[in-house]
Amino acid sequence: ISFNAIDSALSSLKNCQSYINSGMDVATQVALDLVESFNDEEDINKMEEVMLEYAAMDRQLNHYIKAFEETIDQVKREKPEDLPDLENLAQEKFLEMESKNSGSDFQSNEKYMYFKDQLKEMKKQYRGKDTIEQIDEDIAVTRSQMNFICPITQMTMKRPVRNKVCGHSYEEDAILEMIQTQKQKKKIVRCPQMGCSHVNVKGSDLVPDEALKRLIDSQNKQ
């Protein structure tokens, strides 16, 4: 048997994950568009169903790849005289992994969690807007504009990223430069947002804040 052929097949499967990721990105953008356009909640919920389907596909694909990789590693390690049925062995491992599935598994899917987070922020900004404006439109605008200011540059953000740990947003280039500078000095980065107690900002904890960017862009157009 050619292990190289199996490795090649697994590599092709891994490429499928990029298509799943792209699909999840598109679904996220569509959902945010729907919130921004004040569409029915039912339409938005349908996009979450799409995201859950993608997350389930991603989980299944990960299990399938992992099952085959573990099977190949096992055979290479044990070097049996008679080569076992690799497909059956991999299938057993795959079914064992799938049997442990639960709804909470999706909490570990970064794309799905990002979708939930950004959808929540968009709804907060756009669905709560009328209520805020009824209280005091000037105060509402002032509060929003304050959130647009990067705590590092003190300027309106153009490409905001949010820290998944503490929830604060910064200008992407500014925070990455700060992290890189401190890394060279072998120091950690404290969140630059005044009053925040988070003391170890990492590049891996930063995600694009699409909801905030849309709000800033909308404000700039007015």
Short mmCIF file of C-alpha atoms in Angstrom, two decimals:
data_model
loop_
_atom_site.label_atom_id
_atom_site.label_comp_id
_atom_site.label_asym_id
_atom_site.label_seq_id
_atom_site.Cartn_x
_atom_site.Cartn_y
_atom_site.Cartn_z
CA ILE A 1 0.00 0.00 0.00
CA SER A 2 1.23 3.53 -0.72
CA PHE A 3 1.13 5.66 2.39
CA ASN A 4 1.99 8.59 0.17
CA ALA A 5 -1.30 8.08 -1.66
CA ILE A 6 -3.18 8.16 1.65
CA ASP A 7 -1.31 11.28 2.73
CA SER A 8 -2.25 12.90 -0.57
CA ALA A 9 -5.92 12.00 -0.06
CA LEU A 10 -5.84 13.43 3.48
CA SER A 11 -4.27 16.60 2.15
CA SER A 12 -7.15 16.96 -0.30
CA LEU A 13 -9.64 16.53 2.55
CA LYS A 14 -7.89 19.25 4.49
CA ASN A 15 -8.35 21.53 1.50
CA CYS A 16 -12.08 20.97 1.87
CA GLN A 17 -11.84 22.68 5.25
CA SER A 18 -10.83 25.89 3.51
CA TYR A 19 -14.09 25.76 1.54
CA ILE A 20 -16.05 25.25 4.74
CA ASN A 21 -14.25 28.21 6.32
CA SER A 22 -15.02 30.37 3.29
CA GLY A 23 -18.68 29.37 3.48
CA MET A 24 -18.81 30.33 7.15
CA ASP A 25 -17.23 33.70 6.39
CA VAL A 26 -19.87 34.40 3.73
CA ALA A 27 -22.71 33.30 6.04
CA THR A 28 -21.40 35.64 8.75
CA GLN A 29 -21.29 38.60 6.38
CA VAL A 30 -24.81 37.87 5.12
CA ALA A 31 -26.14 37.67 8.70
CA LEU A 32 -24.54 41.03 9.57
CA ASP A 33 -26.00 42.53 6.38
CA LEU A 34 -29.44 41.31 7.44
CA VAL A 35 -29.15 42.93 10.88
CA GLU A 36 -27.90 46.17 9.35
CA SER A 37 -30.83 46.17 6.89
CA PHE A 38 -33.29 45.48 9.73
CA ASN A 39 -34.50 42.23 8.20
CA ASP A 40 -36.78 39.77 9.98
CA GLU A 41 -35.31 37.78 12.83
CA GLU A 42 -36.39 34.63 11.03
CA ASP A 43 -34.00 35.36 8.15
CA ILE A 44 -31.14 35.95 10.58
CA ASN A 45 -31.91 32.70 12.41
CA LYS A 46 -31.70 30.85 9.10
CA MET A 47 -28.12 32.06 8.73
CA GLU A 48 -27.31 30.67 12.17
CA GLU A 49 -28.75 27.33 11.05
CA VAL A 50 -26.41 27.49 8.04
CA MET A 51 -23.48 28.18 10.38
CA LEU A 52 -24.42 25.19 12.54
CA GLU A 53 -24.53 22.97 9.46
CA TYR A 54 -21.07 24.18 8.44
CA ALA A 55 -19.78 23.63 11.98
CA ALA A 56 -21.16 20.08 11.95
CA MET A 57 -19.48 19.41 8.59
CA ASP A 58 -16.21 20.80 9.93
CA ARG A 59 -16.40 18.60 13.03
CA GLN A 60 -17.15 15.49 10.99
CA LEU A 61 -14.33 16.23 8.57
CA ASN A 62 -11.90 16.79 11.44
CA HIS A 63 -12.89 13.46 12.99
CA TYR A 64 -12.47 11.63 9.68
CA ILE A 65 -9.02 13.10 9.07
CA LYS A 66 -7.94 12.44 12.66
CA ALA A 67 -9.18 8.84 12.51
CA PHE A 68 -7.14 8.09 9.40
CA GLU A 69 -4.05 9.87 10.70
CA GLU A 70 -4.18 7.91 13.97
CA THR A 71 -4.68 4.64 12.06
CA ILE A 72 -1.70 5.28 9.77
CA ASP A 73 0.48 6.29 12.73
CA GLN A 74 -0.54 3.13 14.59
CA VAL A 75 0.31 0.86 11.65
CA LYS A 76 3.64 2.60 11.03
CA ARG A 77 4.50 2.32 14.72
CA GLU A 78 3.49 -1.34 15.21
CA LYS A 79 4.68 -2.59 11.79
CA PRO A 80 2.49 -5.75 11.71
CA GLU A 81 3.44 -8.61 9.39
CA ASP A 82 -0.02 -8.69 7.88
CA LEU A 83 -1.35 -5.26 7.03
CA PRO A 84 -4.79 -4.78 8.66
CA ASP A 85 -7.85 -3.37 6.95
CA LEU A 86 -7.02 0.32 7.27
CA GLU A 87 -10.46 1.46 6.20
CA ASN A 88 -12.21 -0.59 8.89
CA LEU A 89 -9.76 0.52 11.57
CA ALA A 90 -10.20 4.16 10.62
CA GLN A 91 -13.98 3.76 10.46
CA GLU A 92 -14.03 2.36 14.01
CA LYS A 93 -12.01 5.29 15.30
CA PHE A 94 -14.22 7.72 13.38
CA LEU A 95 -17.46 6.27 14.79
CA GLU A 96 -16.01 6.35 18.29
CA MET A 97 -15.25 10.06 17.93
CA GLU A 98 -18.65 10.79 16.42
CA SER A 99 -20.42 8.97 19.27
CA LYS A 100 -19.08 11.59 21.68
CA ASN A 101 -20.60 14.49 19.76
CA SER A 102 -22.66 17.03 21.65
CA GLY A 103 -24.10 20.44 20.98
CA SER A 104 -21.44 22.00 23.18
CA ASP A 105 -18.79 20.89 20.66
CA PHE A 106 -19.65 23.91 18.55
CA GLN A 107 -18.38 26.16 21.35
CA SER A 108 -14.88 25.21 20.21
CA ASN A 109 -15.52 26.15 16.58
CA GLU A 110 -13.87 29.57 16.28
CA LYS A 111 -15.80 30.58 13.17
CA TYR A 112 -19.16 29.79 14.80
CA MET A 113 -18.23 31.56 18.03
CA TYR A 114 -17.05 34.59 16.04
CA PHE A 115 -20.39 34.57 14.21
CA LYS A 116 -22.29 34.55 17.53
CA ASP A 117 -20.13 37.32 18.97
CA GLN A 118 -20.39 39.65 15.97
CA LEU A 119 -24.12 38.99 15.57
CA LYS A 120 -24.65 39.91 19.22
CA GLU A 121 -22.68 43.16 18.77
CA MET A 122 -24.55 44.08 15.59
CA LYS A 123 -27.93 43.52 17.25
CA LYS A 124 -26.82 45.58 20.23
CA GLN A 125 -25.80 48.49 17.97
CA TYR A 126 -28.67 48.39 15.49
CA ARG A 127 -31.63 46.90 17.39
CA GLY A 128 -31.01 48.96 20.51
CA LYS A 129 -30.45 52.15 18.54
CA ASP A 130 -34.05 53.41 18.61
CA THR A 131 -34.33 53.01 22.38
CA ILE A 132 -31.08 54.89 22.97
CA GLU A 133 -32.07 57.72 20.64
CA GLN A 134 -35.38 58.16 22.44
CA ILE A 135 -33.46 58.86 25.66
CA ASP A 136 -31.07 61.43 24.19
CA GLU A 137 -29.79 61.40 20.63
CA ASP A 138 -26.78 63.63 21.38
CA ILE A 139 -25.63 61.46 24.27
CA ALA A 140 -26.10 58.33 22.16
CA VAL A 141 -23.93 59.73 19.35
CA THR A 142 -21.26 60.86 21.80
CA ARG A 143 -21.11 57.42 23.42
CA SER A 144 -20.84 55.71 20.03
CA GLN A 145 -18.08 58.02 18.85
CA MET A 146 -16.13 57.36 22.05
CA ASN A 147 -16.21 53.66 21.18
CA PHE A 148 -14.77 54.47 17.76
CA ILE A 149 -11.53 55.86 19.24
CA CYS A 150 -8.52 53.54 19.45
CA PRO A 151 -7.03 53.66 22.98
CA ILE A 152 -3.54 53.54 21.41
CA THR A 153 -3.70 56.07 18.56
CA GLN A 154 -6.53 58.18 20.03
CA MET A 155 -7.95 58.32 16.51
CA THR A 156 -11.08 56.84 14.93
CA MET A 157 -10.40 53.23 14.05
CA LYS A 158 -10.37 52.11 10.42
CA ARG A 159 -9.68 48.39 10.94
CA PRO A 160 -10.76 47.58 14.49
CA VAL A 161 -9.88 44.24 16.06
CA ARG A 162 -11.35 42.96 19.29
CA ASN A 163 -9.55 41.18 22.09
CA LYS A 164 -11.45 37.94 22.73
CA VAL A 165 -10.24 37.90 26.34
CA CYS A 166 -11.27 41.33 27.64
CA GLY A 167 -13.59 42.48 24.83
CA HIS A 168 -11.80 45.75 24.05
CA SER A 169 -11.10 46.93 20.50
CA TYR A 170 -8.05 48.61 19.00
CA GLU A 171 -6.73 49.72 15.62
CA GLU A 172 -5.23 46.56 14.09
CA ASP A 173 -1.87 48.00 13.01
CA ALA A 174 -1.40 49.85 16.30
CA ILE A 175 -1.96 46.88 18.60
CA LEU A 176 0.11 44.52 16.43
CA GLU A 177 2.99 47.00 16.41
CA MET A 178 2.75 47.32 20.19
CA ILE A 179 2.81 43.53 20.61
CA GLN A 180 5.82 43.20 18.29
CA THR A 181 7.74 46.01 20.03
CA GLN A 182 7.17 44.54 23.48
CA LYS A 183 8.03 41.06 22.24
CA GLN A 184 11.43 42.31 21.12
CA LYS A 185 11.94 43.67 24.63
CA LYS A 186 10.72 40.33 26.00
CA LYS A 187 7.81 42.03 27.72
CA ILE A 188 4.09 41.34 27.68
CA VAL A 189 1.44 43.85 26.59
CA ARG A 190 -1.16 45.19 28.99
CA CYS A 191 -4.52 46.08 27.42
CA PRO A 192 -4.21 49.79 26.54
CA GLN A 193 -7.86 50.44 27.39
CA MET A 194 -7.96 52.57 30.54
CA GLY A 195 -9.10 50.58 33.57
CA CYS A 196 -8.71 47.16 31.94
CA SER A 197 -6.94 44.59 34.11
CA HIS A 198 -5.96 42.25 31.27
CA VAL A 199 -2.16 42.11 31.26
CA ASN A 200 -1.20 39.76 28.43
CA VAL A 201 -2.58 40.81 25.04
CA LYS A 202 -1.65 38.29 22.32
CA GLY A 203 -2.01 38.48 18.57
CA SER A 204 -3.83 35.14 18.60
CA ASP A 205 -6.55 36.66 20.82
CA LEU A 206 -7.43 39.37 18.29
CA VAL A 207 -10.31 38.99 15.82
CA PRO A 208 -11.68 41.49 13.28
CA ASP A 209 -14.48 43.56 14.85
CA GLU A 210 -16.72 43.64 11.81
CA ALA A 211 -19.72 44.94 13.76
CA LEU A 212 -17.79 47.97 15.02
CA LYS A 213 -16.25 48.62 11.59
CA ARG A 214 -19.69 48.69 9.99
CA LEU A 215 -20.91 51.13 12.62
CA ILE A 216 -17.89 53.43 12.12
CA ASP A 217 -18.32 53.31 8.32
CA SER A 218 -22.01 54.11 8.68
CA GLN A 219 -21.24 57.07 10.96
CA ASN A 220 -18.61 58.38 8.51
CA LYS A 221 -21.12 58.36 5.66
CA GLN A 222 -23.57 60.52 7.56
#
